[in-house]
Amino acid sequence: MTKSAVQTGIPSSSSASGARSLAPGLILASLGAVAFSGKAIIVKLAYRYGVDAITLIMLRMLFALPLFAVMAWWAGRGKPALTLRDWLGVAGLGFSGYYLASFLDFAGLAYISASFERLILYLNPTLVLLFGWLLYRRRATRPQVLGMIVSYAGVLLVFGHELWIGGGKGGGAAAWGTFLVFLSAVSYAAYLVYSGEFVKRLGSLRLVGLATTVACLLCILQFVLMRPVGAAMQVAPEVIWLSVLNATLCTAVPVLMVMMAIERIGPAMAAQTGMIGPLSTILMGVVILGEPFTAWIAAGTVLVIAGIFVFTRTGR
């Protein structure tokens, strides 16, 4: 920066161009976070038409399968063929990160609000750290521990509110839904921990395309084994269209957006931008689903976001 720029407080051309170069990445990361958050809203809307989790996730993955297959093919052009070890790793990661995590998430959403679901899933970085400590004895710093305590306190605050709203038998349903979504977060954290080696070998886009393709096939197989095949045609037309929207706008498109954002601004800044995810879910939940927005939810959300902000900032 030149002396005159410092004196006048006017940014130099280099800093201005730097800000302009960051803008596309920040926009992509923001849109990707909002699109991902819309998944819970669409699932809650679909549940209003009497569909169950097994059928709903099958429809989502059925429509997403061609998109992810093309993604895997495109990213693998000119690359070496996968070894048996690669295929086993992709299968395991697809099972944990996209099949099991998605199914548990869909099942849990039948019992808790979309806003609370997003807050639980937002604890994912803390679970990755816990896996690192258990498996590799990686120590957490004091600020990271503080961030974890604050964020989990926020989730417990909203959880208590959900139990109070449910009361009695409804409170038990809220506890079950919370447990399922938390297991979903654990499953996805395991995927993140074990995917590092395969990202280096295959590339992030190819790995995501292959792992999600595996997950799509598993969801379809689960439906074939547990439901009559004709049941897929008996759902309300609204469920079909919501599933198409979920597969495209809230699944495949945000994956590409976040990948492109990481290429432009890096994973750390992309993760920080993703903090708008819980806020967008709460807003859409209130506007679209009519979910209540109380001081308890507001306080819990602030704690979770503040805790994860401290956690990720000090974990770089």
CSV table of C-alpha atoms in Angstrom, one decimal, residues 11-205:
chain,number,residue,atom,x,y,z
A,11,PRO,CA,-7.5,1.2,-0.1
A,12,SER,CA,-4.8,0.7,-2.7
A,13,SER,CA,-5.6,-0.8,-6.1
A,14,SER,CA,-4.0,-4.1,-5.0
A,15,SER,CA,-6.2,-4.4,-1.9
A,16,ALA,CA,-9.3,-3.5,-3.9
A,17,SER,CA,-8.5,-6.1,-6.5
A,18,GLY,CA,-7.9,-8.6,-3.8
A,19,ALA,CA,-11.4,-7.9,-2.4
A,20,ARG,CA,-12.9,-8.3,-5.8
A,21,SER,CA,-11.1,-11.6,-6.3
A,22,LEU,CA,-12.5,-12.9,-3.0
A,23,ALA,CA,-16.1,-11.8,-3.8
A,24,PRO,CA,-17.0,-14.7,-6.2
A,25,GLY,CA,-15.7,-17.3,-3.7
A,26,LEU,CA,-17.6,-15.7,-0.8
A,27,ILE,CA,-20.8,-15.6,-2.8
A,28,LEU,CA,-20.4,-19.2,-3.8
A,29,ALA,CA,-19.8,-20.3,-0.2
A,30,SER,CA,-22.8,-18.3,1.0
A,31,LEU,CA,-25.1,-19.6,-1.6
A,32,GLY,CA,-23.9,-23.1,-1.0
A,33,ALA,CA,-24.5,-22.8,2.8
A,34,VAL,CA,-28.0,-21.5,2.2
A,35,ALA,CA,-28.8,-24.2,-0.3
A,36,PHE,CA,-27.5,-27.0,2.0
A,37,SER,CA,-29.7,-25.5,4.8
A,38,GLY,CA,-32.8,-25.7,2.6
A,39,LYS,CA,-32.6,-29.5,2.7
A,40,ALA,CA,-34.1,-29.7,6.2
A,41,ILE,CA,-36.9,-27.3,5.1
A,42,ILE,CA,-37.8,-29.5,2.1
A,43,VAL,CA,-37.8,-32.7,4.2
A,44,LYS,CA,-40.1,-31.1,6.8
A,45,LEU,CA,-42.4,-30.0,4.0
A,46,ALA,CA,-42.4,-33.5,2.5
A,47,TYR,CA,-43.3,-35.1,5.8
A,48,ARG,CA,-46.6,-33.2,5.7
A,49,TYR,CA,-47.7,-35.5,2.9
A,50,GLY,CA,-47.4,-38.7,5.0
A,51,VAL,CA,-44.2,-40.1,3.4
A,52,ASP,CA,-41.7,-42.0,5.6
A,53,ALA,CA,-37.9,-41.4,5.8
A,54,ILE,CA,-36.9,-44.6,3.8
A,55,THR,CA,-39.1,-43.6,0.8
A,56,LEU,CA,-38.1,-39.9,1.0
A,57,ILE,CA,-34.4,-40.4,1.1
A,58,MET,CA,-34.7,-43.0,-1.7
A,59,LEU,CA,-36.4,-40.4,-3.9
A,60,ARG,CA,-33.8,-37.8,-3.2
A,61,MET,CA,-31.0,-40.1,-4.0
A,62,LEU,CA,-32.7,-41.5,-7.1
A,63,PHE,CA,-32.9,-38.1,-8.6
A,64,ALA,CA,-29.4,-37.1,-7.5
A,65,LEU,CA,-27.7,-40.3,-8.8
A,66,PRO,CA,-27.3,-39.2,-12.4
A,67,LEU,CA,-25.8,-35.9,-11.2
A,68,PHE,CA,-23.2,-37.5,-9.0
A,69,ALA,CA,-22.4,-40.2,-11.5
A,70,VAL,CA,-21.6,-37.5,-14.1
A,71,MET,CA,-19.6,-35.6,-11.4
A,72,ALA,CA,-17.5,-38.7,-10.7
A,73,TRP,CA,-17.0,-39.4,-14.4
A,74,TRP,CA,-16.0,-35.8,-15.2
A,75,ALA,CA,-13.5,-35.6,-12.3
A,76,GLY,CA,-12.0,-38.9,-13.2
A,77,ARG,CA,-11.2,-38.2,-16.9
A,78,GLY,CA,-7.6,-39.0,-17.7
A,79,LYS,CA,-7.0,-40.2,-14.1
A,80,PRO,CA,-5.6,-43.6,-13.2
A,81,ALA,CA,-8.2,-46.3,-12.6
A,82,LEU,CA,-9.2,-47.0,-9.0
A,83,THR,CA,-7.5,-49.9,-7.2
A,84,LEU,CA,-9.4,-52.5,-5.1
A,85,ARG,CA,-8.2,-50.6,-2.0
A,86,ASP,CA,-9.6,-47.3,-3.5
A,87,TRP,CA,-13.0,-48.9,-4.2
A,88,LEU,CA,-13.2,-50.3,-0.6
A,89,GLY,CA,-12.3,-46.9,0.8
A,90,VAL,CA,-14.9,-45.2,-1.4
A,91,ALA,CA,-17.5,-47.7,-0.4
A,92,GLY,CA,-16.8,-47.2,3.3
A,93,LEU,CA,-16.8,-43.4,3.0
A,94,GLY,CA,-20.0,-43.4,0.9
A,95,PHE,CA,-21.7,-45.6,3.5
A,96,SER,CA,-20.6,-43.4,6.5
A,97,GLY,CA,-20.6,-39.9,5.1
A,98,TYR,CA,-23.6,-39.9,2.8
A,99,TYR,CA,-25.8,-42.9,3.2
A,100,LEU,CA,-25.9,-43.4,7.0
A,101,ALA,CA,-25.5,-39.7,7.9
A,102,SER,CA,-28.3,-38.8,5.5
A,103,PHE,CA,-30.7,-41.5,6.6
A,104,LEU,CA,-30.2,-40.7,10.3
A,105,ASP,CA,-30.7,-37.0,9.5
A,106,PHE,CA,-33.9,-37.6,7.6
A,107,ALA,CA,-35.2,-39.9,10.3
A,108,GLY,CA,-34.4,-37.4,13.1
A,109,LEU,CA,-36.1,-34.6,11.2
A,110,ALA,CA,-39.4,-36.3,11.7
A,111,TYR,CA,-39.2,-35.5,15.4
A,112,ILE,CA,-37.4,-32.1,15.8
A,113,SER,CA,-37.5,-28.7,14.2
A,114,ALA,CA,-35.4,-27.9,11.2
A,115,SER,CA,-33.6,-25.1,13.1
A,116,PHE,CA,-32.5,-27.4,15.9
A,117,GLU,CA,-31.4,-30.1,13.4
A,118,ARG,CA,-29.1,-27.5,11.7
A,119,LEU,CA,-27.6,-26.5,15.1
A,120,ILE,CA,-26.8,-30.1,15.9
A,121,LEU,CA,-25.1,-30.7,12.6
A,122,TYR,CA,-23.1,-27.5,13.0
A,123,LEU,CA,-21.2,-29.2,15.8
A,124,ASN,CA,-19.4,-31.3,13.2
A,125,PRO,CA,-16.0,-29.6,13.6
A,126,THR,CA,-16.0,-30.5,17.3
A,127,LEU,CA,-16.7,-34.1,16.6
A,128,VAL,CA,-13.9,-34.2,14.1
A,129,LEU,CA,-11.6,-33.0,16.9
A,130,LEU,CA,-12.9,-35.6,19.3
A,131,PHE,CA,-12.2,-38.3,16.7
A,132,GLY,CA,-8.7,-36.9,16.2
A,133,TRP,CA,-8.1,-37.1,20.0
A,134,LEU,CA,-9.4,-40.7,20.3
A,135,LEU,CA,-7.6,-42.0,17.2
A,136,TYR,CA,-4.5,-40.0,17.0
A,137,ARG,CA,-4.1,-38.4,20.4
A,138,ARG,CA,-4.2,-34.9,19.0
A,139,ARG,CA,-4.6,-32.4,21.8
A,140,ALA,CA,-7.1,-29.7,21.8
A,141,THR,CA,-6.1,-26.1,22.8
A,142,ARG,CA,-7.8,-24.3,25.6
A,143,PRO,CA,-9.7,-22.0,23.2
A,144,GLN,CA,-10.9,-25.0,21.3
A,145,VAL,CA,-12.2,-26.6,24.5
A,146,LEU,CA,-13.9,-23.3,25.4
A,147,GLY,CA,-15.5,-23.1,22.0
A,148,MET,CA,-16.8,-26.7,22.4
A,149,ILE,CA,-18.3,-26.0,25.8
A,150,VAL,CA,-20.0,-22.8,24.5
A,151,SER,CA,-21.4,-24.5,21.4
A,152,TYR,CA,-22.7,-27.6,23.2
A,153,ALA,CA,-24.2,-25.4,25.9
A,154,GLY,CA,-26.2,-23.7,23.1
A,155,VAL,CA,-27.4,-27.1,21.7
A,156,LEU,CA,-28.4,-28.2,25.2
A,157,LEU,CA,-30.3,-25.0,25.7
A,158,VAL,CA,-32.4,-25.5,22.5
A,159,PHE,CA,-32.8,-29.2,23.4
A,160,GLY,CA,-34.3,-28.3,26.7
A,161,HIS,CA,-36.6,-25.9,24.9
A,162,GLU,CA,-37.7,-28.7,22.5
A,163,LEU,CA,-38.4,-31.1,25.4
A,164,TRP,CA,-40.4,-28.4,27.2
A,165,ILE,CA,-42.5,-27.8,24.1
A,166,GLY,CA,-43.0,-31.5,23.5
A,167,GLY,CA,-43.6,-32.5,27.1
A,168,GLY,CA,-44.5,-36.0,28.1
A,169,LYS,CA,-44.6,-38.4,25.2
A,170,GLY,CA,-43.7,-35.6,22.8
A,171,GLY,CA,-40.6,-34.9,24.8
A,172,GLY,CA,-39.5,-38.5,24.3
A,173,ALA,CA,-39.9,-38.0,20.6
A,174,ALA,CA,-37.8,-34.9,20.6
A,175,ALA,CA,-35.0,-36.7,22.5
A,176,TRP,CA,-35.1,-39.6,20.0
A,177,GLY,CA,-34.9,-37.1,17.1
A,178,THR,CA,-32.0,-35.3,18.7
A,179,PHE,CA,-30.2,-38.6,19.2
A,180,LEU,CA,-30.7,-39.6,15.6
A,181,VAL,CA,-29.4,-36.3,14.2
A,182,PHE,CA,-26.4,-36.3,16.6
A,183,LEU,CA,-25.5,-39.8,15.3
A,184,SER,CA,-25.8,-38.4,11.8
A,185,ALA,CA,-23.2,-35.7,12.7
A,186,VAL,CA,-21.0,-38.4,14.2
A,187,SER,CA,-21.2,-40.5,11.0
A,188,TYR,CA,-20.3,-37.5,8.8
A,189,ALA,CA,-17.4,-36.6,11.2
A,190,ALA,CA,-16.0,-40.1,10.7
A,191,TYR,CA,-16.2,-39.6,7.0
A,192,LEU,CA,-14.2,-36.3,7.3
A,193,VAL,CA,-11.6,-37.9,9.5
A,194,TYR,CA,-11.0,-40.9,7.2
A,195,SER,CA,-11.4,-39.1,3.9
A,196,GLY,CA,-8.1,-37.2,4.0
A,197,GLU,CA,-6.0,-39.9,2.5
A,198,PHE,CA,-8.4,-40.6,-0.3
A,199,VAL,CA,-8.9,-36.9,-1.1
A,200,LYS,CA,-5.1,-36.7,-1.8
A,201,ARG,CA,-5.2,-39.8,-3.9
A,202,LEU,CA,-8.4,-39.2,-5.9
A,203,GLY,CA,-9.1,-35.5,-5.6
A,204,SER,CA,-12.0,-34.0,-3.7
A,205,LEU,CA,-14.5,-33.7,-6.5
